[in-house]
Short mmCIF file of C-alpha atoms in Angstrom, two decimals:
data_model
loop_
_atom_site.label_atom_id
_atom_site.label_comp_id
_atom_site.label_asym_id
_atom_site.label_seq_id
_atom_site.Cartn_x
_atom_site.Cartn_y
_atom_site.Cartn_z
CA MET S 1 -16.27 17.91 34.93
CA LYS S 2 -16.38 16.35 31.45
CA THR S 3 -19.45 16.73 29.31
CA PHE S 4 -21.37 13.82 27.86
CA LYS S 5 -19.96 14.59 24.40
CA GLU S 6 -16.40 14.47 25.70
CA VAL S 7 -16.98 11.13 27.44
CA LEU S 8 -18.66 9.74 24.33
CA ALA S 9 -15.80 10.92 22.10
CA LYS S 10 -13.22 9.37 24.41
CA ALA S 11 -15.16 6.08 24.49
CA ALA S 12 -15.40 6.09 20.70
CA ILE S 13 -11.63 6.63 20.37
CA ILE S 14 -10.90 3.78 22.81
CA PHE S 15 -13.34 1.55 20.91
CA VAL S 16 -11.63 2.29 17.58
CA ILE S 17 -8.16 1.70 19.06
CA PHE S 18 -9.11 -1.69 20.53
CA ALA S 19 -11.01 -2.64 17.37
CA VAL S 20 -7.88 -1.98 15.30
CA LEU S 21 -5.56 -3.72 17.81
CA THR S 22 -7.66 -6.84 18.35
CA GLY S 23 -9.46 -7.04 15.03
CA ILE S 24 -6.66 -6.14 12.62
CA VAL S 25 -3.21 -5.98 14.20
CA TYR S 26 -3.54 -9.05 16.44
CA THR S 27 -5.19 -11.10 13.67
CA ALA S 28 -2.54 -10.10 11.14
CA VAL S 29 0.32 -10.92 13.52
CA VAL S 30 -1.08 -14.32 14.54
CA THR S 31 -1.91 -15.22 10.93
CA GLY S 32 1.53 -14.13 9.77
CA ILE S 33 3.30 -16.17 12.47
CA ALA S 34 1.14 -19.22 11.68
CA GLN S 35 1.87 -18.93 7.96
CA LEU S 36 5.57 -18.57 8.68
CA ILE S 37 6.00 -21.37 11.23
CA PHE S 38 3.10 -23.75 10.44
CA PRO S 39 2.01 -23.05 6.84
CA GLY S 40 0.50 -26.50 6.28
CA GLN S 41 -1.62 -26.46 9.42
CA ALA S 42 -2.60 -22.81 8.93
CA ASN S 43 -3.99 -23.64 5.49
CA GLY S 44 -6.11 -26.59 6.60
CA SER S 45 -3.59 -29.46 6.65
CA ILE S 46 -4.37 -30.22 3.01
CA ILE S 47 -2.71 -33.33 1.59
CA GLU S 48 -1.35 -32.33 -1.81
CA VAL S 49 0.69 -34.58 -4.10
CA ASP S 50 2.07 -33.40 -7.47
CA GLY S 51 -0.21 -30.38 -7.42
CA LYS S 52 -3.38 -32.36 -6.75
CA LYS S 53 -5.28 -31.89 -3.49
CA TYR S 54 -6.75 -35.05 -1.96
CA GLY S 55 -8.36 -33.58 1.14
CA SER S 56 -7.54 -32.45 4.63
CA SER S 57 -5.94 -34.79 7.14
CA LEU S 58 -8.26 -33.17 9.72
CA LEU S 59 -11.54 -34.08 8.00
CA ALA S 60 -12.95 -37.54 7.35
CA GLN S 61 -13.83 -38.87 3.93
CA GLN S 62 -16.30 -41.68 3.43
CA TYR S 63 -14.91 -44.95 2.07
CA THR S 64 -17.10 -47.95 1.29
CA ASP S 65 -14.97 -50.01 -1.11
CA GLU S 66 -13.58 -53.18 0.47
CA SER S 67 -10.03 -52.35 -0.65
CA TYR S 68 -9.93 -49.29 1.59
CA LEU S 69 -9.75 -48.70 5.31
CA TRP S 70 -13.12 -47.50 6.59
CA GLY S 71 -13.41 -44.63 9.04
CA ARG S 72 -15.99 -43.74 11.63
CA ILE S 73 -19.67 -43.41 10.86
CA MET S 74 -20.50 -40.08 9.19
CA ASN S 75 -23.91 -38.37 9.44
CA LEU S 76 -23.88 -36.38 6.21
CA ASP S 77 -26.55 -33.89 5.20
CA VAL S 78 -26.90 -32.18 1.81
CA SER S 79 -30.54 -31.14 2.08
CA THR S 80 -30.45 -28.26 4.54
CA TYR S 81 -28.01 -25.63 3.28
CA THR S 82 -27.15 -24.26 -0.17
CA ASP S 83 -24.66 -21.68 -1.43
CA GLU S 84 -25.55 -18.44 -3.25
CA ASN S 85 -25.98 -20.42 -6.49
CA GLY S 86 -28.38 -22.92 -4.94
CA LYS S 87 -25.80 -25.71 -4.89
CA PRO S 88 -26.21 -28.09 -1.91
CA LEU S 89 -23.60 -27.75 0.82
CA MET S 90 -22.56 -30.88 2.66
CA TYR S 91 -21.97 -30.95 6.38
CA ALA S 92 -21.81 -33.58 9.09
CA VAL S 93 -23.29 -33.66 12.57
CA PRO S 94 -23.22 -35.98 15.59
CA SER S 95 -26.12 -38.38 15.97
CA ASN S 96 -27.28 -36.90 19.31
CA LYS S 97 -28.98 -40.20 20.07
CA SER S 98 -29.16 -41.48 23.63
CA PRO S 99 -26.88 -44.44 24.45
CA ALA S 100 -29.86 -45.91 26.30
CA GLY S 101 -32.25 -45.45 23.39
CA GLU S 102 -33.58 -48.22 21.17
CA GLU S 103 -32.94 -46.15 18.03
CA LEU S 104 -29.17 -46.03 18.59
CA GLU S 105 -29.16 -49.69 19.55
CA ALA S 106 -30.83 -50.56 16.24
CA LEU S 107 -28.38 -48.40 14.27
CA VAL S 108 -25.38 -50.03 15.96
CA ALA S 109 -26.81 -53.50 15.29
CA GLU S 110 -27.23 -52.59 11.61
CA ARG S 111 -23.64 -51.33 11.42
CA VAL S 112 -22.33 -54.44 13.16
CA GLN S 113 -24.12 -56.62 10.61
CA LYS S 114 -22.58 -54.62 7.75
CA LEU S 115 -19.09 -54.91 9.22
CA ARG S 116 -19.49 -58.64 9.84
CA ALA S 117 -20.53 -59.11 6.21
CA ALA S 118 -17.58 -57.10 4.91
CA ASN S 119 -15.07 -58.75 7.25
CA PRO S 120 -16.12 -62.45 7.40
CA ASP S 121 -12.63 -63.52 8.54
CA MET S 122 -13.17 -61.55 11.75
CA ASP S 123 -16.41 -63.18 12.90
CA ASP S 124 -14.98 -64.18 16.27
CA THR S 125 -13.39 -60.78 16.91
CA ALA S 126 -15.16 -58.02 18.81
CA ILE S 127 -15.83 -54.96 16.66
CA PRO S 128 -14.12 -51.82 18.03
CA VAL S 129 -16.74 -49.32 19.17
CA ASP S 130 -15.42 -46.47 17.02
CA LEU S 131 -16.40 -48.38 13.86
CA VAL S 132 -20.08 -48.39 14.82
CA THR S 133 -20.45 -44.95 16.40
CA CYS S 134 -19.87 -41.44 15.06
CA SER S 135 -17.78 -38.77 16.74
CA GLY S 136 -18.97 -35.50 18.25
CA SER S 137 -18.12 -33.63 15.05
CA GLY S 138 -19.31 -36.32 12.67
CA LEU S 139 -16.10 -35.78 10.70
CA ASP S 140 -13.44 -37.53 12.78
CA PRO S 141 -10.57 -38.40 10.37
CA GLU S 142 -9.01 -40.99 12.66
CA ILE S 143 -9.78 -44.38 14.14
CA SER S 144 -8.15 -46.47 16.84
CA PRO S 145 -5.36 -48.93 15.99
CA ALA S 146 -7.77 -51.71 16.99
CA ALA S 147 -10.33 -50.48 14.45
CA ALA S 148 -7.65 -50.41 11.77
CA GLU S 149 -6.40 -53.88 12.69
CA TYR S 150 -9.94 -55.24 12.46
CA GLN S 151 -9.93 -54.38 8.73
CA VAL S 152 -6.45 -55.63 7.81
CA LYS S 153 -7.54 -59.04 6.47
CA ARG S 154 -10.25 -57.54 4.25
CA VAL S 155 -8.02 -54.83 2.78
CA ALA S 156 -5.14 -57.25 2.19
CA LYS S 157 -7.41 -59.76 0.44
CA ALA S 158 -9.10 -57.09 -1.71
CA ARG S 159 -5.74 -55.71 -2.84
CA ASP S 160 -4.02 -59.08 -3.10
CA ILE S 161 -1.18 -57.99 -0.83
CA SER S 162 0.09 -59.36 2.45
CA GLU S 163 -1.47 -58.43 5.77
CA GLN S 164 1.95 -57.24 6.93
CA GLU S 165 2.08 -54.75 4.07
CA VAL S 166 -1.22 -53.29 5.22
CA ARG S 167 -0.02 -53.18 8.82
CA ASP S 168 3.18 -51.40 7.78
CA VAL S 169 1.13 -48.66 6.11
CA ILE S 170 -1.14 -48.35 9.14
CA GLU S 171 1.87 -48.03 11.43
CA LYS S 172 3.27 -45.19 9.31
CA CYS S 173 -0.04 -43.35 9.64
CA THR S 174 -0.42 -43.89 13.39
CA SER S 175 0.06 -40.98 15.78
CA GLY S 176 0.94 -41.51 19.41
CA ARG S 177 -0.36 -39.85 22.55
CA PHE S 178 0.16 -36.08 22.75
CA LEU S 179 3.37 -35.50 24.73
CA GLY S 180 3.33 -39.24 25.35
CA VAL S 181 0.59 -38.85 27.97
CA PHE S 182 -2.62 -37.25 26.68
CA GLY S 183 -5.19 -38.90 24.43
CA GLU S 184 -4.90 -42.21 22.64
CA GLU S 185 -3.04 -43.61 19.65
CA ARG S 186 -4.93 -42.97 16.42
CA VAL S 187 -4.75 -43.86 12.73
CA ASN S 188 -5.45 -41.34 9.98
CA VAL S 189 -7.77 -43.10 7.51
CA LEU S 190 -7.18 -40.78 4.54
CA LYS S 191 -3.40 -41.09 4.79
CA VAL S 192 -3.61 -44.89 4.99
CA ASN S 193 -5.79 -45.10 1.89
CA LEU S 194 -3.61 -42.71 -0.09
CA MET S 195 -0.55 -44.75 0.82
CA LEU S 196 -2.31 -47.99 -0.14
CA ASP S 197 -3.04 -46.43 -3.54
CA GLY S 198 0.61 -45.45 -3.89
CA ILE S 199 -0.28 -41.75 -3.99
CA LEU S 200 1.28 -40.81 -0.67
CA LYS S 201 4.73 -42.11 0.18
#
């Protein structure tokens, strides 16, 4: 019969072996394969043009100028966390407000008013829901094609270009359903705005 020390030693050896296999070997192999096959995605899907990084296609950026496509509502916070140098760190969170609550209803009404003011040519058009609500992450980089179309007139007028030119850019930045079945079509806001600025081709 094995002593307690022998059992403990064997358990420690097994622990070290699995720690090395799962914590080092597996991680290194998966990271290596990702860097080899999907280097862009593995490094954060950063959009880089001529050596300059403009952001990640997976994270929203806030646009308020009328010449740009606007994304979903972002709940940004820079007052809670700081880095080791005391510099504020920004993060986003969902609203966590009840759909049946008066507070969310008031926020949506305020956002609707802002969108109506910015898009006066669309007064008779229903505002897509994703333009007045935030996502679960608070950093959704994409909007629906309907939400993009709602803003076409404003963007075209602000840039003095045709509406079709804006629609052509939106179409280039629209992704279809996954495998043609799952999810919905979506438009990447950052890519659209970089293409409108002539930065991204």
